[in-house]
mmCIF file of C-alpha atoms and ligand atoms in Angstrom:
data_model
loop_
_atom_site.group_PDB
_atom_site.id
_atom_site.type_symbol
_atom_site.label_atom_id
_atom_site.label_comp_id
_atom_site.label_asym_id
_atom_site.label_seq_id
_atom_site.Cartn_x
_atom_site.Cartn_y
_atom_site.Cartn_z
ATOM 1 C CA MET Q 25 68.133 128.815 10.385
ATOM 2 C CA ASN Q 26 69.802 125.535 9.481
ATOM 3 C CA LYS Q 27 70.761 122.615 11.688
ATOM 4 C CA VAL Q 28 74.483 122.166 11.142
ATOM 5 C CA THR Q 29 76.920 119.707 12.678
ATOM 6 C CA VAL Q 30 80.655 120.312 12.514
ATOM 7 C CA LEU Q 31 82.738 117.138 12.809
ATOM 8 C CA GLY Q 32 86.169 117.785 14.323
ATOM 9 C CA ALA Q 33 86.785 120.145 17.241
ATOM 10 C CA GLY Q 34 90.286 121.313 16.363
ATOM 11 C CA SER Q 35 91.118 124.927 15.680
ATOM 12 C CA TRP Q 36 89.344 125.093 12.312
ATOM 13 C CA GLY Q 37 86.223 123.087 13.179
ATOM 14 C CA THR Q 38 85.722 125.145 16.336
ATOM 15 C CA SER Q 39 86.233 128.479 14.542
ATOM 16 C CA LEU Q 40 83.765 127.570 11.804
ATOM 17 C CA ALA Q 41 81.243 126.360 14.388
ATOM 18 C CA ILE Q 42 81.494 129.796 16.021
ATOM 19 C CA VAL Q 43 80.858 131.492 12.647
ATOM 20 C CA LEU Q 44 77.820 129.277 12.046
ATOM 21 C CA ALA Q 45 76.422 129.808 15.557
ATOM 22 C CA GLU Q 46 76.927 133.569 15.246
ATOM 23 C CA ASN Q 47 75.095 133.441 11.910
ATOM 24 C CA GLY Q 48 72.067 132.116 13.804
ATOM 25 C CA HIS Q 49 72.290 128.439 12.819
ATOM 26 C CA ASP Q 50 71.635 125.653 15.292
ATOM 27 C CA CYS Q 51 75.212 124.374 15.379
ATOM 28 C CA LEU Q 52 76.521 121.261 17.138
ATOM 29 C CA LEU Q 53 80.269 120.550 17.323
ATOM 30 C CA TRP Q 54 81.407 116.913 17.478
ATOM 31 C CA SER Q 55 84.655 116.053 19.202
ATOM 32 C CA HIS Q 56 85.894 112.492 19.299
ATOM 33 C CA ARG Q 57 86.979 113.199 22.897
ATOM 34 C CA GLU Q 58 84.378 113.282 25.673
ATOM 35 C CA ASP Q 59 86.485 115.557 27.910
ATOM 36 C CA GLN Q 60 86.785 118.127 25.123
ATOM 37 C CA ALA Q 61 83.023 118.089 24.424
ATOM 38 C CA ASN Q 62 82.428 118.610 28.169
ATOM 39 C CA GLU Q 63 84.914 121.495 28.243
ATOM 40 C CA ILE Q 64 83.124 123.217 25.329
ATOM 41 C CA ASN Q 65 79.688 122.743 26.968
ATOM 42 C CA ASN Q 66 80.656 123.663 30.519
ATOM 43 C CA GLN Q 67 83.662 126.019 30.358
ATOM 44 C CA HIS Q 68 82.887 127.403 26.861
ATOM 45 C CA THR Q 69 86.548 127.042 25.927
ATOM 46 C CA ASN Q 70 88.704 124.802 23.725
ATOM 47 C CA ALA Q 71 91.990 125.462 25.477
ATOM 48 C CA LYS Q 72 94.182 123.104 23.473
ATOM 49 C CA TYR Q 73 93.194 124.362 20.035
ATOM 50 C CA LEU Q 74 92.031 127.948 20.589
ATOM 51 C CA PRO Q 75 93.697 129.167 23.782
ATOM 52 C CA SER Q 76 92.306 132.379 25.312
ATOM 53 C CA VAL Q 77 89.149 132.283 23.179
ATOM 54 C CA GLU Q 78 85.763 132.398 24.907
ATOM 55 C CA LEU Q 79 83.311 130.360 22.832
ATOM 56 C CA SER Q 80 79.736 131.423 22.252
ATOM 57 C CA LYS Q 81 77.462 129.936 24.934
ATOM 58 C CA VAL Q 82 74.971 128.894 22.259
ATOM 59 C CA LEU Q 83 77.588 126.543 20.771
ATOM 60 C CA LYS Q 84 76.963 122.990 21.992
ATOM 61 C CA SER Q 85 79.224 119.974 21.670
ATOM 62 C CA THR Q 86 78.818 116.189 21.787
ATOM 63 C CA HIS Q 87 81.205 113.253 21.598
ATOM 64 C CA VAL Q 88 78.438 110.900 20.401
ATOM 65 C CA LEU Q 89 78.651 110.710 16.613
ATOM 66 C CA ALA Q 90 75.124 109.293 16.229
ATOM 67 C CA ASP Q 91 73.696 112.341 18.057
ATOM 68 C CA ALA Q 92 75.835 114.684 15.954
ATOM 69 C CA VAL Q 93 74.579 113.128 12.718
ATOM 70 C CA ALA Q 94 70.945 112.977 13.904
ATOM 71 C CA HIS Q 95 71.073 116.732 14.641
ATOM 72 C CA ALA Q 96 72.060 117.848 11.169
ATOM 73 C CA ASP Q 97 70.696 118.905 7.801
ATOM 74 C CA VAL Q 98 74.224 119.939 6.861
ATOM 75 C CA ILE Q 99 77.446 118.228 7.978
ATOM 76 C CA VAL Q 100 80.767 120.092 7.929
ATOM 77 C CA MET Q 101 83.763 117.740 7.909
ATOM 78 C CA ALA Q 102 86.683 119.412 9.725
ATOM 79 C CA VAL Q 103 88.828 116.463 10.754
ATOM 80 C CA PRO Q 104 92.377 116.224 9.366
ATOM 81 C CA THR Q 105 92.772 114.335 6.080
ATOM 82 C CA LYS Q 106 94.045 111.204 7.813
ATOM 83 C CA GLY Q 107 90.782 110.993 9.814
ATOM 84 C CA ILE Q 108 88.326 111.594 6.934
ATOM 85 C CA ARG Q 109 87.996 107.970 5.801
ATOM 86 C CA GLU Q 110 87.530 106.604 9.329
ATOM 87 C CA THR Q 111 85.009 109.329 10.253
ATOM 88 C CA CYS Q 112 82.970 108.614 7.104
ATOM 89 C CA GLN Q 113 82.993 104.885 7.886
ATOM 90 C CA LYS Q 114 81.703 105.593 11.412
ATOM 91 C CA MET Q 115 79.064 107.964 9.989
ATOM 92 C CA MET Q 116 77.797 105.209 7.685
ATOM 93 C CA GLU Q 117 76.725 103.258 10.789
ATOM 94 C CA THR Q 118 74.273 106.016 11.657
ATOM 95 C CA LEU Q 119 73.363 107.977 8.463
ATOM 96 C CA ASP Q 120 69.751 107.393 7.433
ATOM 97 C CA ARG Q 121 68.959 110.295 5.073
ATOM 98 C CA LYS Q 122 70.401 112.589 2.432
ATOM 99 C CA MET Q 123 72.648 115.373 3.699
ATOM 100 C CA LEU Q 124 74.545 118.288 2.277
ATOM 101 C CA PHE Q 125 78.215 117.751 3.142
ATOM 102 C CA VAL Q 126 80.797 120.506 3.344
ATOM 103 C CA HIS Q 127 84.460 119.680 3.783
ATOM 104 C CA VAL Q 128 87.136 122.113 4.887
ATOM 105 C CA SER Q 129 90.213 119.883 5.072
ATOM 106 C CA LYS Q 130 93.317 120.473 2.982
ATOM 107 C CA GLY Q 131 95.111 117.316 1.997
ATOM 108 C CA ILE Q 132 95.545 114.419 -0.424
ATOM 109 C CA GLU Q 133 95.661 110.821 0.756
ATOM 110 C CA PRO Q 134 99.052 109.206 0.003
ATOM 111 C CA ASP Q 135 98.953 105.953 -2.039
ATOM 112 C CA SER Q 136 95.267 106.207 -3.025
ATOM 113 C CA LEU Q 137 96.094 109.757 -4.246
ATOM 114 C CA LEU Q 138 92.479 110.738 -3.640
ATOM 115 C CA ARG Q 139 91.241 114.238 -2.867
ATOM 116 C CA ILE Q 140 89.006 114.625 0.204
ATOM 117 C CA SER Q 141 85.720 114.713 -1.729
ATOM 118 C CA GLU Q 142 86.804 111.524 -3.546
ATOM 119 C CA ILE Q 143 87.545 109.753 -0.242
ATOM 120 C CA MET Q 144 84.122 110.836 1.023
ATOM 121 C CA ARG Q 145 82.409 109.506 -2.099
ATOM 122 C CA GLU Q 146 84.271 106.222 -1.697
ATOM 123 C CA GLU Q 147 83.119 105.767 1.914
ATOM 124 C CA LEU Q 148 79.631 107.343 2.005
ATOM 125 C CA ASP Q 149 76.690 105.718 0.264
ATOM 126 C CA GLU Q 150 75.683 107.899 -2.718
ATOM 127 C CA ALA Q 151 72.069 107.658 -1.482
ATOM 128 C CA PHE Q 152 72.986 109.823 1.532
ATOM 129 C CA ILE Q 153 74.892 112.510 -0.394
ATOM 130 C CA GLU Q 154 72.882 115.511 -1.526
ATOM 131 C CA ASP Q 155 76.158 117.153 -2.573
ATOM 132 C CA ILE Q 156 79.707 117.721 -1.349
ATOM 133 C CA VAL Q 157 80.923 121.329 -1.234
ATOM 134 C CA VAL Q 158 84.553 122.287 -0.544
ATOM 135 C CA LEU Q 159 85.150 125.385 1.582
ATOM 136 C CA SER Q 160 88.727 126.599 1.212
ATOM 137 C CA GLY Q 161 90.862 129.726 1.088
ATOM 138 C CA PRO Q 162 93.278 131.908 3.041
ATOM 139 C CA SER Q 163 91.804 131.624 6.520
ATOM 140 C CA HIS Q 164 93.755 131.081 9.714
ATOM 141 C CA ALA Q 165 91.458 130.036 12.563
ATOM 142 C CA GLU Q 166 93.281 132.393 14.934
ATOM 143 C CA GLU Q 167 92.172 135.396 12.837
ATOM 144 C CA VAL Q 168 88.641 134.182 12.083
ATOM 145 C CA VAL Q 169 87.859 133.994 15.823
ATOM 146 C CA LEU Q 170 89.000 137.626 16.094
ATOM 147 C CA GLN Q 171 86.536 138.446 13.286
ATOM 148 C CA HIS Q 172 89.300 139.737 11.030
ATOM 149 C CA PRO Q 173 88.144 140.102 7.415
ATOM 150 C CA THR Q 174 88.507 136.717 5.719
ATOM 151 C CA THR Q 175 87.676 135.480 2.220
ATOM 152 C CA VAL Q 176 87.154 131.880 1.090
ATOM 153 C CA ALA Q 177 85.548 129.959 -1.772
ATOM 154 C CA ALA Q 178 82.733 127.387 -1.649
ATOM 155 C CA ALA Q 179 83.235 124.996 -4.551
ATOM 156 C CA CYS Q 180 80.832 122.522 -6.080
ATOM 157 C CA GLU Q 181 79.998 121.597 -9.674
ATOM 158 C CA ASN Q 182 76.379 122.267 -8.756
ATOM 159 C CA LEU Q 183 76.307 126.041 -8.274
ATOM 160 C CA ALA Q 184 73.095 125.925 -6.204
ATOM 161 C CA SER Q 185 74.852 123.812 -3.537
ATOM 162 C CA ALA Q 186 77.866 126.148 -3.511
ATOM 163 C CA GLU Q 187 75.465 129.086 -3.072
ATOM 164 C CA ARG Q 188 73.723 127.333 -0.185
ATOM 165 C CA VAL Q 189 77.058 127.000 1.592
ATOM 166 C CA GLN Q 190 77.917 130.617 0.732
ATOM 167 C CA ASP Q 191 74.680 131.675 2.477
ATOM 168 C CA LEU Q 192 75.373 129.468 5.528
ATOM 169 C CA PHE Q 193 78.790 130.925 6.285
ATOM 170 C CA MET Q 194 78.768 134.445 4.889
ATOM 171 C CA ASN Q 195 78.676 137.393 7.292
ATOM 172 C CA GLN Q 196 80.287 140.808 7.742
ATOM 173 C CA TYR Q 197 83.775 139.395 8.464
ATOM 174 C CA PHE Q 198 83.612 136.065 6.586
ATOM 175 C CA ARG Q 199 83.109 136.601 2.852
ATOM 176 C CA VAL Q 200 82.411 133.524 0.726
ATOM 177 C CA TYR Q 201 82.746 133.363 -3.064
ATOM 178 C CA THR Q 202 81.422 130.477 -5.147
ATOM 179 C CA ASN Q 203 83.479 128.398 -7.554
ATOM 180 C CA GLN Q 204 82.667 125.318 -9.639
ATOM 181 C CA ASP Q 205 86.210 123.977 -10.065
ATOM 182 C CA VAL Q 206 86.291 121.349 -7.313
ATOM 183 C CA ILE Q 207 89.563 119.776 -8.504
ATOM 184 C CA GLY Q 208 91.352 123.136 -8.643
ATOM 185 C CA VAL Q 209 90.083 124.238 -5.234
ATOM 186 C CA GLU Q 210 90.960 120.950 -3.523
ATOM 187 C CA MET Q 211 94.380 120.701 -5.187
ATOM 188 C CA GLY Q 212 95.253 124.333 -4.373
ATOM 189 C CA GLY Q 213 94.317 123.917 -0.700
ATOM 190 C CA ALA Q 214 96.291 120.714 -0.353
ATOM 191 C CA LEU Q 215 99.426 121.610 -2.320
ATOM 192 C CA LYS Q 216 99.916 125.045 -0.753
ATOM 193 C CA ASN Q 217 100.768 123.208 2.491
ATOM 194 C CA VAL Q 218 103.738 121.555 0.758
ATOM 195 C CA ILE Q 219 105.048 124.915 -0.426
ATOM 196 C CA ALA Q 220 104.430 126.487 3.020
ATOM 197 C CA LEU Q 221 106.547 123.762 4.633
ATOM 198 C CA ALA Q 222 109.311 124.553 2.133
ATOM 199 C CA ALA Q 223 108.950 128.303 2.851
ATOM 200 C CA GLY Q 224 109.356 127.553 6.548
ATOM 201 C CA VAL Q 225 112.505 125.557 5.773
ATOM 202 C CA THR Q 226 114.141 128.435 3.873
ATOM 203 C CA ASP Q 227 113.216 130.865 6.668
ATOM 204 C CA GLY Q 228 114.669 128.410 9.187
ATOM 205 C CA LEU Q 229 117.864 128.241 7.154
ATOM 206 C CA GLY Q 230 118.111 132.020 7.454
ATOM 207 C CA PHE Q 231 117.239 132.957 3.871
ATOM 208 C CA GLY Q 232 115.149 136.056 3.225
ATOM 209 C CA ASP Q 233 112.298 137.472 1.229
ATOM 210 C CA ASN Q 234 113.813 136.660 -2.182
ATOM 211 C CA ALA Q 235 113.761 132.952 -1.392
ATOM 212 C CA LYS Q 236 110.212 133.247 -0.017
ATOM 213 C CA ALA Q 237 108.969 135.024 -3.157
ATOM 214 C CA ALA Q 238 110.707 132.416 -5.306
ATOM 215 C CA LEU Q 239 108.987 129.584 -3.440
ATOM 216 C CA ILE Q 240 105.553 131.190 -3.620
ATOM 217 C CA THR Q 241 105.696 131.898 -7.359
ATOM 218 C CA ARG Q 242 107.565 128.788 -8.484
ATOM 219 C CA GLY Q 243 105.428 126.794 -6.044
ATOM 220 C CA LEU Q 244 102.330 128.156 -7.728
ATOM 221 C CA ALA Q 245 103.770 127.131 -11.118
ATOM 222 C CA GLU Q 246 104.239 123.505 -10.068
ATOM 223 C CA MET Q 247 100.889 123.384 -8.249
ATOM 224 C CA SER Q 248 99.201 124.643 -11.428
ATOM 225 C CA ARG Q 249 101.094 122.210 -13.677
ATOM 226 C CA LEU Q 250 99.915 119.235 -11.651
ATOM 227 C CA GLY Q 251 96.396 120.551 -11.030
ATOM 228 C CA VAL Q 252 95.765 121.293 -14.695
ATOM 229 C CA LYS Q 253 96.965 117.797 -15.696
ATOM 230 C CA MET Q 254 94.437 116.440 -13.184
ATOM 231 C CA GLY Q 255 91.603 118.444 -14.774
ATOM 232 C CA ALA Q 256 91.624 121.737 -12.834
ATOM 233 C CA GLN Q 257 91.021 125.154 -14.405
ATOM 234 C CA PRO Q 258 94.340 127.068 -14.585
ATOM 235 C CA LEU Q 259 92.766 130.345 -13.356
ATOM 236 C CA THR Q 260 91.665 128.753 -10.089
ATOM 237 C CA PHE Q 261 95.313 128.723 -8.997
ATOM 238 C CA ALA Q 262 95.452 132.520 -9.334
ATOM 239 C CA GLY Q 263 92.498 132.837 -6.947
ATOM 240 C CA LEU Q 264 91.821 132.602 -3.225
ATOM 241 C CA THR Q 265 92.398 128.868 -2.953
ATOM 242 C CA GLY Q 266 95.679 128.989 -4.904
ATOM 243 C CA MET Q 267 97.742 132.166 -4.690
ATOM 244 C CA GLY Q 268 95.623 133.523 -1.824
ATOM 245 C CA ASP Q 269 96.200 130.534 0.425
ATOM 246 C CA LEU Q 270 99.860 130.283 -0.621
ATOM 247 C CA ILE Q 271 100.471 133.849 0.519
ATOM 248 C CA VAL Q 272 98.766 133.431 3.881
ATOM 249 C CA THR Q 273 100.332 130.071 4.662
ATOM 250 C CA CYS Q 274 103.865 130.863 3.512
ATOM 251 C CA THR Q 275 104.047 134.192 5.335
ATOM 252 C CA SER Q 276 102.177 133.720 8.595
ATOM 253 C CA VAL Q 277 103.428 132.564 11.984
ATOM 254 C CA HIS Q 278 99.934 131.104 12.496
ATOM 255 C CA SER Q 279 100.648 128.452 9.863
ATOM 256 C CA ARG Q 280 101.481 125.071 11.354
ATOM 257 C CA ASN Q 281 103.045 124.046 8.035
ATOM 258 C CA TRP Q 282 105.305 127.109 7.961
ATOM 259 C CA ARG Q 283 106.216 126.626 11.641
ATOM 260 C CA ALA Q 284 107.029 122.946 11.108
ATOM 261 C CA GLY Q 285 109.217 123.811 8.100
ATOM 262 C CA ASN Q 286 110.939 126.534 10.094
ATOM 263 C CA MET Q 287 111.929 124.036 12.810
ATOM 264 C CA LEU Q 288 113.187 121.614 10.148
ATOM 265 C CA GLY Q 289 115.282 124.385 8.616
ATOM 266 C CA LYS Q 290 116.760 125.079 12.037
ATOM 267 C CA GLY Q 291 117.935 121.477 12.222
ATOM 268 C CA MET Q 292 115.252 119.526 14.090
ATOM 269 C CA THR Q 293 114.243 116.081 12.812
ATOM 270 C CA LEU Q 294 110.758 115.510 11.397
ATOM 271 C CA GLN Q 295 109.781 113.425 14.431
ATOM 272 C CA GLU Q 296 110.983 116.107 16.857
ATOM 273 C CA VAL Q 297 108.988 118.717 14.931
ATOM 274 C CA LEU Q 298 105.768 116.674 14.897
ATOM 275 C CA ASP Q 299 106.112 115.872 18.614
ATOM 276 C CA GLN Q 300 106.452 119.571 19.372
ATOM 277 C CA MET Q 301 103.579 120.753 17.111
ATOM 278 C CA GLY Q 302 100.708 118.823 18.748
ATOM 279 C CA MET Q 303 98.454 119.925 15.857
ATOM 280 C CA VAL Q 304 98.021 118.618 12.354
ATOM 281 C CA VAL Q 305 100.747 119.455 9.795
ATOM 282 C CA GLU Q 306 98.914 118.399 6.636
ATOM 283 C CA GLY Q 307 101.840 119.188 4.331
ATOM 284 C CA VAL Q 308 103.894 116.217 5.518
ATOM 285 C CA ARG Q 309 101.562 113.519 4.178
ATOM 286 C CA THR Q 310 100.615 115.686 1.210
ATOM 287 C CA THR Q 311 104.299 115.974 0.220
ATOM 288 C CA LYS Q 312 104.329 112.189 -0.094
ATOM 289 C CA ALA Q 313 101.122 112.295 -2.142
ATOM 290 C CA ALA Q 314 102.437 115.141 -4.348
ATOM 291 C CA HIS Q 315 105.631 113.185 -5.009
ATOM 292 C CA GLN Q 316 103.549 110.166 -6.067
ATOM 293 C CA LEU Q 317 101.176 112.329 -8.168
ATOM 294 C CA ALA Q 318 104.105 113.998 -9.956
ATOM 295 C CA GLU Q 319 105.307 110.545 -11.041
ATOM 296 C CA LYS Q 320 101.820 109.347 -11.970
ATOM 297 C CA TYR Q 321 101.033 112.411 -14.123
ATOM 298 C CA ASP Q 322 104.621 112.892 -15.332
ATOM 299 C CA VAL Q 323 104.758 116.466 -14.055
ATOM 300 C CA THR Q 324 107.929 118.201 -12.874
ATOM 301 C CA MET Q 325 107.513 119.342 -9.254
ATOM 302 C CA PRO Q 326 110.999 120.327 -8.127
ATOM 303 C CA ILE Q 327 110.009 121.962 -4.823
ATOM 304 C CA ALA Q 328 107.779 119.059 -3.746
ATOM 305 C CA SER Q 329 110.499 116.586 -4.770
ATOM 306 C CA ALA Q 330 113.223 118.467 -2.881
ATOM 307 C CA LEU Q 331 111.005 118.639 0.208
ATOM 308 C CA TYR Q 332 110.196 114.932 -0.110
ATOM 309 C CA GLU Q 333 113.916 114.147 0.066
ATOM 310 C CA VAL Q 334 114.348 116.367 3.134
ATOM 311 C CA LEU Q 335 111.345 114.832 4.922
ATOM 312 C CA PHE Q 336 111.703 111.186 3.981
ATOM 313 C CA ASP Q 337 115.206 110.578 2.541
ATOM 314 C CA GLU Q 338 117.366 112.349 5.137
ATOM 315 C CA GLN Q 339 118.445 114.991 2.629
ATOM 316 C CA ASN Q 340 120.107 117.934 4.342
ATOM 317 C CA ALA Q 341 117.802 120.992 3.926
ATOM 318 C CA SER Q 342 120.588 123.324 2.840
ATOM 319 C CA ASP Q 343 121.791 120.855 0.183
ATOM 320 C CA GLY Q 344 118.153 120.537 -0.960
ATOM 321 C CA VAL Q 345 118.022 124.301 -1.642
ATOM 322 C CA GLY Q 346 121.381 124.085 -3.457
ATOM 323 C CA LYS Q 347 120.058 121.331 -5.714
ATOM 324 C CA LEU Q 348 116.945 123.384 -6.546
ATOM 325 C CA MET Q 349 119.050 126.400 -7.535
ATOM 326 C CA GLN Q 350 121.350 124.314 -9.725
ATOM 327 C CA ARG Q 351 118.653 122.664 -11.833
ATOM 328 C CA MET Q 352 118.973 122.884 -15.601
ATOM 329 C CA LYS Q 353 118.031 126.286 -17.015
ATOM 330 C CA LYS Q 354 114.392 126.656 -18.049
ATOM 331 C CA HIS Q 355 111.765 128.923 -19.639
ATOM 332 C CA GLU Q 356 109.669 130.495 -16.865
ATOM 333 C CA MET Q 357 106.421 129.181 -18.372
ATOM 334 C CA ALA Q 358 107.740 125.658 -19.093
ATOM 335 C CA GLY Q 359 105.013 123.079 -18.632
ATOM 336 C CA LEU Q 360 102.302 125.740 -18.333
ATOM 337 C CA PHE Q 361 101.961 126.703 -21.988
ATOM 338 C CA GLU Q 362 103.034 124.910 -25.166
HETATM 339 N N1 LIG E 1388 93.541 125.738 11.459
HETATM 340 C C1 LIG E 1388 93.256 126.481 10.401
HETATM 341 O O1 LIG E 1388 93.425 127.703 10.445
HETATM 342 C C2 LIG E 1388 92.736 125.862 9.160
HETATM 343 C C3 LIG E 1388 92.726 124.482 8.980
HETATM 344 N N2 LIG E 1388 92.235 123.944 7.825
HETATM 345 C C4 LIG E 1388 92.185 122.497 7.618
HETATM 346 O O2 LIG E 1388 91.227 121.933 8.511
HETATM 347 C C5 LIG E 1388 91.567 120.578 8.823
HETATM 348 C C6 LIG E 1388 91.540 120.411 10.334
HETATM 349 O O3 LIG E 1388 92.565 121.237 10.828
HETATM 350 P P1 LIG E 1388 92.605 121.884 12.265
HETATM 351 O O4 LIG E 1388 91.285 122.012 12.881
HETATM 352 O O5 LIG E 1388 93.398 123.113 12.115
HETATM 353 O O6 LIG E 1388 93.469 120.771 13.017
HETATM 354 P P2 LIG E 1388 93.865 120.700 14.555
HETATM 355 O O7 LIG E 1388 95.156 119.995 14.630
HETATM 356 O O8 LIG E 1388 93.724 122.046 15.158
HETATM 357 O O9 LIG E 1388 92.719 119.768 15.158
HETATM 358 C C7 LIG E 1388 92.425 118.536 14.640
HETATM 359 C C8 LIG E 1388 91.208 117.997 15.377
HETATM 360 O O10 LIG E 1388 90.763 116.797 14.745
HETATM 361 C C9 LIG E 1388 90.751 115.762 15.738
HETATM 362 N N3 LIG E 1388 91.032 114.481 15.113
HETATM 363 C C10 LIG E 1388 92.223 113.985 14.708
HETATM 364 N N4 LIG E 1388 92.049 112.784 14.136
HETATM 365 C C11 LIG E 1388 90.723 112.520 14.202
HETATM 366 C C12 LIG E 1388 89.929 111.423 13.799
HETATM 367 N N5 LIG E 1388 90.456 110.370 13.210
HETATM 368 N N6 LIG E 1388 88.595 111.478 14.034
HETATM 369 C C13 LIG E 1388 88.054 112.549 14.631
HETATM 370 N N7 LIG E 1388 88.751 113.637 15.039
HETATM 371 C C14 LIG E 1388 90.079 113.607 14.814
HETATM 372 C C15 LIG E 1388 91.812 116.178 16.743
HETATM 373 O O11 LIG E 1388 91.601 115.495 17.955
HETATM 374 P P3 LIG E 1388 92.829 115.154 18.971
HETATM 375 O O12 LIG E 1388 92.929 116.326 19.872
HETATM 376 O O13 LIG E 1388 92.371 113.924 19.628
HETATM 377 O O14 LIG E 1388 94.068 114.941 18.137
HETATM 378 C C16 LIG E 1388 91.523 117.674 16.818
HETATM 379 O O15 LIG E 1388 90.386 117.926 17.605
HETATM 380 C C17 LIG E 1388 92.962 120.353 8.199
HETATM 381 O O16 LIG E 1388 92.833 119.652 7.004
HETATM 382 C C18 LIG E 1388 93.489 121.772 7.931
HETATM 383 O O17 LIG E 1388 94.357 121.813 6.816
HETATM 384 C C19 LIG E 1388 91.730 124.724 6.823
HETATM 385 C C20 LIG E 1388 91.717 126.087 6.946
HETATM 386 C C21 LIG E 1388 92.235 126.766 8.119
HETATM 387 O O1 LIG E 1389 95.022 126.452 5.646
HETATM 388 C C1 LIG E 1389 95.330 127.271 6.468
HETATM 389 C C2 LIG E 1389 95.129 128.725 6.257
HETATM 390 O O2 LIG E 1389 94.382 128.986 5.094
HETATM 391 C C3 LIG E 1389 96.003 126.841 7.722
HETATM 392 O O3 LIG E 1389 97.299 126.499 7.420
HETATM 393 P P1 LIG E 1389 98.165 125.606 8.421
HETATM 394 O O4 LIG E 1389 97.540 124.237 8.453
HETATM 395 O O5 LIG E 1389 99.541 125.615 7.870
HETATM 396 O O6 LIG E 1389 98.085 126.275 9.766
#
């Protein structure tokens, strides 16, 4: 049994806390809201983020970060990308020993262009970091709580740390593979949200499966082009955290990114969409970051660029699709192989 704290009581943090508690670990879930921590402890529900789910009674919650940190040998970071830096800064006020950190968030910080593990290393004192392991893959919270078969990867350069996280989470419905390509796994998880937003847009515009298949495969090509330039292994993008997560996010009504894109395609403004979602849509900020990364690394990312114009430059979504289709003719493998 391990003592594990999950930071962030949204849909993913809560689902993973359930997995950990069911696996027999002493799991504490931190919410930054006192009323939500009380609801989890007293009603055993998290109505906003996992409606109609009865949480395990052994799962405890706190809103006091110092207590959450004091509890743990392992800390799982499950706050949205925009909250990672601030949560690490608050943790630094209370951390007093080395910990194994796991992060499960899928984003890139605009402007700094840092991946999550890089933000964590910037904010947390190296003396307190045993290792940082990324847990990522095709895994909607709504299906994990129903114990539907799910596969993910635990990635860390140090294989022993990845294997420790594999052992923490793995059970009969949650299968964890190890991987040592941290850049590839983080970039796949973040960039698939951009493509899923675009897939939602084409569905919202009324296009069909051909357009969806085009976005998934050409999306994978531009994700791989950028990731490889940043140091990722090309094959990682063909795995769970690349193609696997693209499929699940681009084709599922559970995906917040797909749903947000769908509303955009139907004509709503970005602000109207975000107001209606009430949950994190990571792909919006990551589209900005991807646009900046494409410039920095001189990589062609037509889908991310078209989406950037729709989100931030008032480009009409239908015209955006037209522009993508009328790009100069190309070799299918351009930019992937010499
Ligand atoms: N949902 C899923 O199926 C999966 C999600 N992920 C990733 O997990 C991460 C978290 O997503 P998810 O749980 O779905 O998001 P949700 O929108 O469901 O929940 C986000 C949670 O984080 C809290 N929060 C927001 N900002 C902060 C902050 N600054 N400090 C502390 N807590 C904060 C929110 O609180 P409040 O209510 O106050 O806003 C809420 O409890 C994302 O990066 C996502 O891509 C990965 C795999 C699957
Ligand atoms: O990452 C996810 C599934 O693997 C969740 O995707 P959304 O954030 O789009 O819901």
